[in-house]
XYZ file of N, CA, C and O in Angstrom:
444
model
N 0.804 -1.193 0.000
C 0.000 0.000 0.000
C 0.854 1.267 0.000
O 0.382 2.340 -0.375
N 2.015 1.147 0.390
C 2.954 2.417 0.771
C 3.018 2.484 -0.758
O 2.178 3.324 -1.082
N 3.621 1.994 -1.855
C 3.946 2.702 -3.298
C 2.777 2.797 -3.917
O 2.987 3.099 -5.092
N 1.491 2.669 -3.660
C 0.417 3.318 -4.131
C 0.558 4.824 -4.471
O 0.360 5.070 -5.661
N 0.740 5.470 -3.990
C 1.220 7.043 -4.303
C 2.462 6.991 -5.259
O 2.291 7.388 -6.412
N 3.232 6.707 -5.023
C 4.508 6.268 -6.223
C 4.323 5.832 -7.507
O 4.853 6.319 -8.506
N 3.222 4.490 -7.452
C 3.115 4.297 -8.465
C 1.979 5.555 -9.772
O 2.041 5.810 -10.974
N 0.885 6.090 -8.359
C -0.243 6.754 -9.062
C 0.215 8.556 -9.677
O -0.505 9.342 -10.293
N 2.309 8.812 -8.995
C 2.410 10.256 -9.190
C 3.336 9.566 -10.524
O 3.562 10.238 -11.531
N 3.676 8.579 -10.418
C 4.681 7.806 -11.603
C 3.376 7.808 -13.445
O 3.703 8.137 -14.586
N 2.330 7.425 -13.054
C 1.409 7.000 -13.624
C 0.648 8.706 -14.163
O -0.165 8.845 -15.077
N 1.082 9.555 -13.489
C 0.391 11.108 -13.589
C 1.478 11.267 -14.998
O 0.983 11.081 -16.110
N 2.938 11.612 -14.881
C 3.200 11.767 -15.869
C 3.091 11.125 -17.333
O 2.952 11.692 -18.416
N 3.218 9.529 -16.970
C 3.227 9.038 -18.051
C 1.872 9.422 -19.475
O 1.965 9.818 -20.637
N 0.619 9.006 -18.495
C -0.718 10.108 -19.058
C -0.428 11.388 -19.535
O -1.147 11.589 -20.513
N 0.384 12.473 -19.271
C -0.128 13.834 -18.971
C 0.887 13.956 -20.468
O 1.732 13.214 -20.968
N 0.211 15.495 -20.907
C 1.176 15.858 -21.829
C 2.162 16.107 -21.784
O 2.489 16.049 -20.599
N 3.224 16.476 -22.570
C 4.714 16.978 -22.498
C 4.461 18.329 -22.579
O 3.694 18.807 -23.415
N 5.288 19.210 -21.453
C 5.128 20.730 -22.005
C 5.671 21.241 -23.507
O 5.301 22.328 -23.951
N 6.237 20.696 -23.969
C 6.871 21.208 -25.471
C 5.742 20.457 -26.448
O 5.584 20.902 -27.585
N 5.287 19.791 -26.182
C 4.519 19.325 -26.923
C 3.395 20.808 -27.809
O 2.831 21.620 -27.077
N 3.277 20.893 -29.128
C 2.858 21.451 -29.985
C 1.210 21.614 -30.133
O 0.581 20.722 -30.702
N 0.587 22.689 -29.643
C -0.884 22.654 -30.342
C -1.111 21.903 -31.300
O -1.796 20.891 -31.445
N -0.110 22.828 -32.301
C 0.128 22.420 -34.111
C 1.188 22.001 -34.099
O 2.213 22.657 -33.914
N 1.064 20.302 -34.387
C 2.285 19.666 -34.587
C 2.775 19.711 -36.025
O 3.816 19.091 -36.245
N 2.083 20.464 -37.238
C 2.545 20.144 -38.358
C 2.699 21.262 -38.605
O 2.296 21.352 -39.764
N 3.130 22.537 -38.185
C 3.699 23.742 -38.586
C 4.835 24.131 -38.865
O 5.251 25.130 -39.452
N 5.362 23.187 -38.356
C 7.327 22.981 -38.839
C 7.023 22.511 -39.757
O 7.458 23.088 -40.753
N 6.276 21.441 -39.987
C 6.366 20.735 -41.265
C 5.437 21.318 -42.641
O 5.523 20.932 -43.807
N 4.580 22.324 -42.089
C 3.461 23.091 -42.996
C 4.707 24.204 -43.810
O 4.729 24.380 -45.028
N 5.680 24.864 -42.821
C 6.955 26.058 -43.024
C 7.933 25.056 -44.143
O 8.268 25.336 -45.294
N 8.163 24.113 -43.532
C 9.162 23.423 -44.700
C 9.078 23.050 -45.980
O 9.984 23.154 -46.807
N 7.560 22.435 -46.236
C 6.930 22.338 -47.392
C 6.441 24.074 -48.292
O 5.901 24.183 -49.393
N 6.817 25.061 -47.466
C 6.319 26.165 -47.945
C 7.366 26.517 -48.890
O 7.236 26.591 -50.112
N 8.723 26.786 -48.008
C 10.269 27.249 -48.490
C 11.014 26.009 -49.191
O 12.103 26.153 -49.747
N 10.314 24.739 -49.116
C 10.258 23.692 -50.595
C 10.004 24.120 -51.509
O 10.979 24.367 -52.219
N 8.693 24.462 -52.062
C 8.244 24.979 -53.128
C 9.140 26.000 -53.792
O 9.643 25.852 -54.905
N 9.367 27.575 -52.611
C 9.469 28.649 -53.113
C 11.263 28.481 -53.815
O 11.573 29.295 -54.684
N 12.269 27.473 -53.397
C 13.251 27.319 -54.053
C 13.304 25.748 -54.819
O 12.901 24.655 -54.419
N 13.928 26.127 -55.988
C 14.047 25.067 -56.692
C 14.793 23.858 -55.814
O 15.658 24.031 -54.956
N 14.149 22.407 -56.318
C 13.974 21.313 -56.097
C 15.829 21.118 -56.138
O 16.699 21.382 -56.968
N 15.804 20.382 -54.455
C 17.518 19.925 -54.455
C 18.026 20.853 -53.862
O 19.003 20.691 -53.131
N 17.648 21.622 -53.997
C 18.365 23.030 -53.031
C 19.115 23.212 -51.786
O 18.526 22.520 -50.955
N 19.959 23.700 -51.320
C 20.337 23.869 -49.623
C 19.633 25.432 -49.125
O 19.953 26.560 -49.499
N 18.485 24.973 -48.071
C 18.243 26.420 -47.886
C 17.794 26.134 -46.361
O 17.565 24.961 -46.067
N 17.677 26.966 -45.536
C 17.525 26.862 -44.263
C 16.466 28.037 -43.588
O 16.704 29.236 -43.728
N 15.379 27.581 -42.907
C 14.532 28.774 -42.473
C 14.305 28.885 -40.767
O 14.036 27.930 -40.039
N 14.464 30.132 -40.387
C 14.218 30.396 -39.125
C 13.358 31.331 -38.729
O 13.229 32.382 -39.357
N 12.469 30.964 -37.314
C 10.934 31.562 -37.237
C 11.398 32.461 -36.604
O 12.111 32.176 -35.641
N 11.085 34.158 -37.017
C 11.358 35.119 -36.079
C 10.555 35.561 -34.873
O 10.990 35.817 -33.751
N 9.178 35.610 -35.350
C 7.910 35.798 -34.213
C 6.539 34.841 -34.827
O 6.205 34.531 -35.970
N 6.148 34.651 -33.922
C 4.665 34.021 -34.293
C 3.289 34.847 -33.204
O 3.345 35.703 -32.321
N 2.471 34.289 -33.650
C 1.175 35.116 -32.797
C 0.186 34.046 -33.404
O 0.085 33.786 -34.603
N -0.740 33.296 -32.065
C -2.130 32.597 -32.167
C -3.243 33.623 -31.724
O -3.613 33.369 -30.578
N -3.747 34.467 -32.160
C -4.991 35.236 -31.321
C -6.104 33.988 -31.323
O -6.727 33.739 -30.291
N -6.249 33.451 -32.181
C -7.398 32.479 -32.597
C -6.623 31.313 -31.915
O -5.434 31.005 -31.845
N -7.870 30.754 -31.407
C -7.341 28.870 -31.125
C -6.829 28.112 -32.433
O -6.060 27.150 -32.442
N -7.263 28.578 -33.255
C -6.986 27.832 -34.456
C -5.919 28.666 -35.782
O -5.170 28.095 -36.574
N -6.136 29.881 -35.679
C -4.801 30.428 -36.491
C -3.324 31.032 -35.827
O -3.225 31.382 -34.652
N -2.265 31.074 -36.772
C -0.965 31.224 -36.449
C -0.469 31.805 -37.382
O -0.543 31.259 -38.483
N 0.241 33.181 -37.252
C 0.804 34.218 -38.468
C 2.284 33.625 -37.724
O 2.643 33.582 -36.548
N 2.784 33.301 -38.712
C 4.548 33.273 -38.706
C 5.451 34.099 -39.344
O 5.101 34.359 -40.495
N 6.444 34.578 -39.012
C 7.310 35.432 -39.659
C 8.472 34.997 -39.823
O 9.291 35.135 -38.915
N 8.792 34.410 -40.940
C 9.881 33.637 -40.938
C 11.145 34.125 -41.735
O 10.765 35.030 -42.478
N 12.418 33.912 -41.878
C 13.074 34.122 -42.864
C 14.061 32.602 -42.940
O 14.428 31.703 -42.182
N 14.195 33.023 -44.423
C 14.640 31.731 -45.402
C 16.137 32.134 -46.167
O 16.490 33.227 -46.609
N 16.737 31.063 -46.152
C 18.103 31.484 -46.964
C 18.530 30.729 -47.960
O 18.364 29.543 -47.674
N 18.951 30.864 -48.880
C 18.993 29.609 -49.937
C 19.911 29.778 -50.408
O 20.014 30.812 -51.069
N 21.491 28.509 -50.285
C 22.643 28.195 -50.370
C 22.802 27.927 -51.533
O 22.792 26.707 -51.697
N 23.029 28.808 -52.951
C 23.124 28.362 -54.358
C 24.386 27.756 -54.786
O 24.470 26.918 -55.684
N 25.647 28.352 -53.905
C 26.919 27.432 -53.929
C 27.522 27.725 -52.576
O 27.296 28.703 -51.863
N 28.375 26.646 -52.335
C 29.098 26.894 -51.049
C 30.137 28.132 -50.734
O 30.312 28.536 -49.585
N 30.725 28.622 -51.741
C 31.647 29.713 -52.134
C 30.744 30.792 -51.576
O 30.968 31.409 -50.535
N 29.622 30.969 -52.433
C 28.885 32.300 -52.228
C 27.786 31.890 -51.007
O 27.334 30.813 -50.617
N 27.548 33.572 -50.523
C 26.675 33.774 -49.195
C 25.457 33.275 -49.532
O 25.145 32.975 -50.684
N 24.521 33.138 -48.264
C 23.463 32.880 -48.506
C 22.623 33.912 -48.972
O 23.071 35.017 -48.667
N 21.349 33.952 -49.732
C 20.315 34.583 -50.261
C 18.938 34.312 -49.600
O 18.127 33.390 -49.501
N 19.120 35.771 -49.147
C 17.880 35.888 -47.840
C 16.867 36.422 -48.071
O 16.855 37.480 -48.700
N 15.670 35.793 -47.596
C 14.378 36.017 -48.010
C 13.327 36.248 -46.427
O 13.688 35.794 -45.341
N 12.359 36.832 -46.581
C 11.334 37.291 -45.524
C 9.999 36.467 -46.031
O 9.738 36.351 -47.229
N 9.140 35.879 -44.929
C 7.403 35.605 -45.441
C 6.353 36.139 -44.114
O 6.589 36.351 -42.925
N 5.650 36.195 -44.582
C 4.824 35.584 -43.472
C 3.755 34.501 -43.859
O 3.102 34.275 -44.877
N 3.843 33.994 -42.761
C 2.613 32.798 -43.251
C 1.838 32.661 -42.564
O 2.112 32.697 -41.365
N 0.303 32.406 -43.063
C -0.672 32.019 -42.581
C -0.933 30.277 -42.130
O -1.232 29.442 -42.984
N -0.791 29.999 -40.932
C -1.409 28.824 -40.985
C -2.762 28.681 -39.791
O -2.767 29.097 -38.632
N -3.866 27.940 -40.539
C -4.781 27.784 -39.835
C -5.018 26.238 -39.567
O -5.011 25.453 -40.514
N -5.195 25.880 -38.475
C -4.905 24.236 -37.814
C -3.914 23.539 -38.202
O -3.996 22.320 -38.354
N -2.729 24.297 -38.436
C -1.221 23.618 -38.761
C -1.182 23.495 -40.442
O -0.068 23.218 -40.887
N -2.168 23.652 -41.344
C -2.204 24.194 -42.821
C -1.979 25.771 -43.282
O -2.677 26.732 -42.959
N -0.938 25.761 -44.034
C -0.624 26.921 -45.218
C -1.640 27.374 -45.681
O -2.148 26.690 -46.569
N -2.311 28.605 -45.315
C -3.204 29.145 -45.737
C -2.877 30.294 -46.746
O -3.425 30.520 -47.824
N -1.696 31.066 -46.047
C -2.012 32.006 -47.100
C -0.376 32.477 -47.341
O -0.199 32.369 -46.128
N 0.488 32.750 -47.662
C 1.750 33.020 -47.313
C 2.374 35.240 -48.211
O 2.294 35.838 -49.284
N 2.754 35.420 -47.179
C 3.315 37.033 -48.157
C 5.145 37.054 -47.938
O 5.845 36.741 -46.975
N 5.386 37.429 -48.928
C 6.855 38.235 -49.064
C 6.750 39.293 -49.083
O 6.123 40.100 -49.769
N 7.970 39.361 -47.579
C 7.863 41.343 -46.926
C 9.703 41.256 -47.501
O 10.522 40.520 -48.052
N 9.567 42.255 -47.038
C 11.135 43.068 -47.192
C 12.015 42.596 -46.186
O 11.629 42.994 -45.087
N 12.774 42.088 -46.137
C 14.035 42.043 -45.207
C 13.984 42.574 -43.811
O 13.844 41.908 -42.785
N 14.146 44.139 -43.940
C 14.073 44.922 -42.958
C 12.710 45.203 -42.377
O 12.572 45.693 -41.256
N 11.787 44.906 -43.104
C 9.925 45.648 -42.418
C 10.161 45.161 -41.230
O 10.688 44.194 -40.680
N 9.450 46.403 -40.944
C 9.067 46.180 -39.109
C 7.660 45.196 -39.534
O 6.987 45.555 -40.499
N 7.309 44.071 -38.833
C 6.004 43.268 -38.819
C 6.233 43.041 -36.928
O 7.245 42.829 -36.261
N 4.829 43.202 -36.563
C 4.288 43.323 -35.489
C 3.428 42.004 -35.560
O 2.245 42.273 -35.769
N 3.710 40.522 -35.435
C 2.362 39.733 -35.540
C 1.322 39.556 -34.394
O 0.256 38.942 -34.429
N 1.976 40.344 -33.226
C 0.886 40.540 -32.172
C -0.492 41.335 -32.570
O -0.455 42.190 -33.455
N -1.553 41.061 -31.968
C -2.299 41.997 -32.358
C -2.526 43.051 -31.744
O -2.436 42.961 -30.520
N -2.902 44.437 -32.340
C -3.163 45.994 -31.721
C -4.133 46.137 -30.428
O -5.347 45.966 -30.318
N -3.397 46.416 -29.737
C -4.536 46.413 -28.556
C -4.873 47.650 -28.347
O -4.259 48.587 -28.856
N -6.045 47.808 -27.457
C -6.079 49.620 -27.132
C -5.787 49.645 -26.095
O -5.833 48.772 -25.228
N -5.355 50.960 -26.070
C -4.684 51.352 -24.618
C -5.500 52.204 -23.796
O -5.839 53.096 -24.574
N -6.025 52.453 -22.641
C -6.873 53.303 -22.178
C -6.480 54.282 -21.479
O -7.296 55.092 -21.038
């Protein structure tokens, strides 16, 4: 009777979620298939998420930038998006400028 508690706080985690665990588990993978497309097939290119924002349970604006390795000699070629994904799907995607300021939080009022 004494590892009754042991076994039932042992038994809490195994059930429970992982904190890293993902709302949207396919949004890494929704971003990769995006910056697939946008460079030709075979490519070396690498993308990193700068900000994101969920206001909605179900949508996610990403701001990502992308770089695409055309030879090893020369630098990478850097690119800006944002993307729409709604339930871990590519909804809608834009190319900003490098430098734009993007805010994907949303405007609140101030009183």
């Amino acid at each position: 009777m004494r590892y009754l508690p042991i076994i039932a706080f042992s038994l809490s985690f195994v059930f429970s979620p992982t904190v890293s665990e993902s709302a949207y588990p396919n949004v890494s993978l929704a971003i990769d298939q995006f910056v697939s497309q946008v460079y030709p097939k075979g490519s070396h290119y690498f993308w990193v998420i700068n900000d994101t924002t969920s206001d909605f349970s179900n949508e996610i604006l990403v701001d990502i930038n992308t770089a695409l390795q055309v030879h090893s000699e020369e630098d990478p070629q850097p690119n800006r998006f944002l993307l729409l994904l709604v339930k871990g799907e590519l909804i809608g995607a834009q190319h900003i400028p490098l430098g734009a300021k993007v805010d994907c939080h949303s405007e609140e009022k101030e009183i």
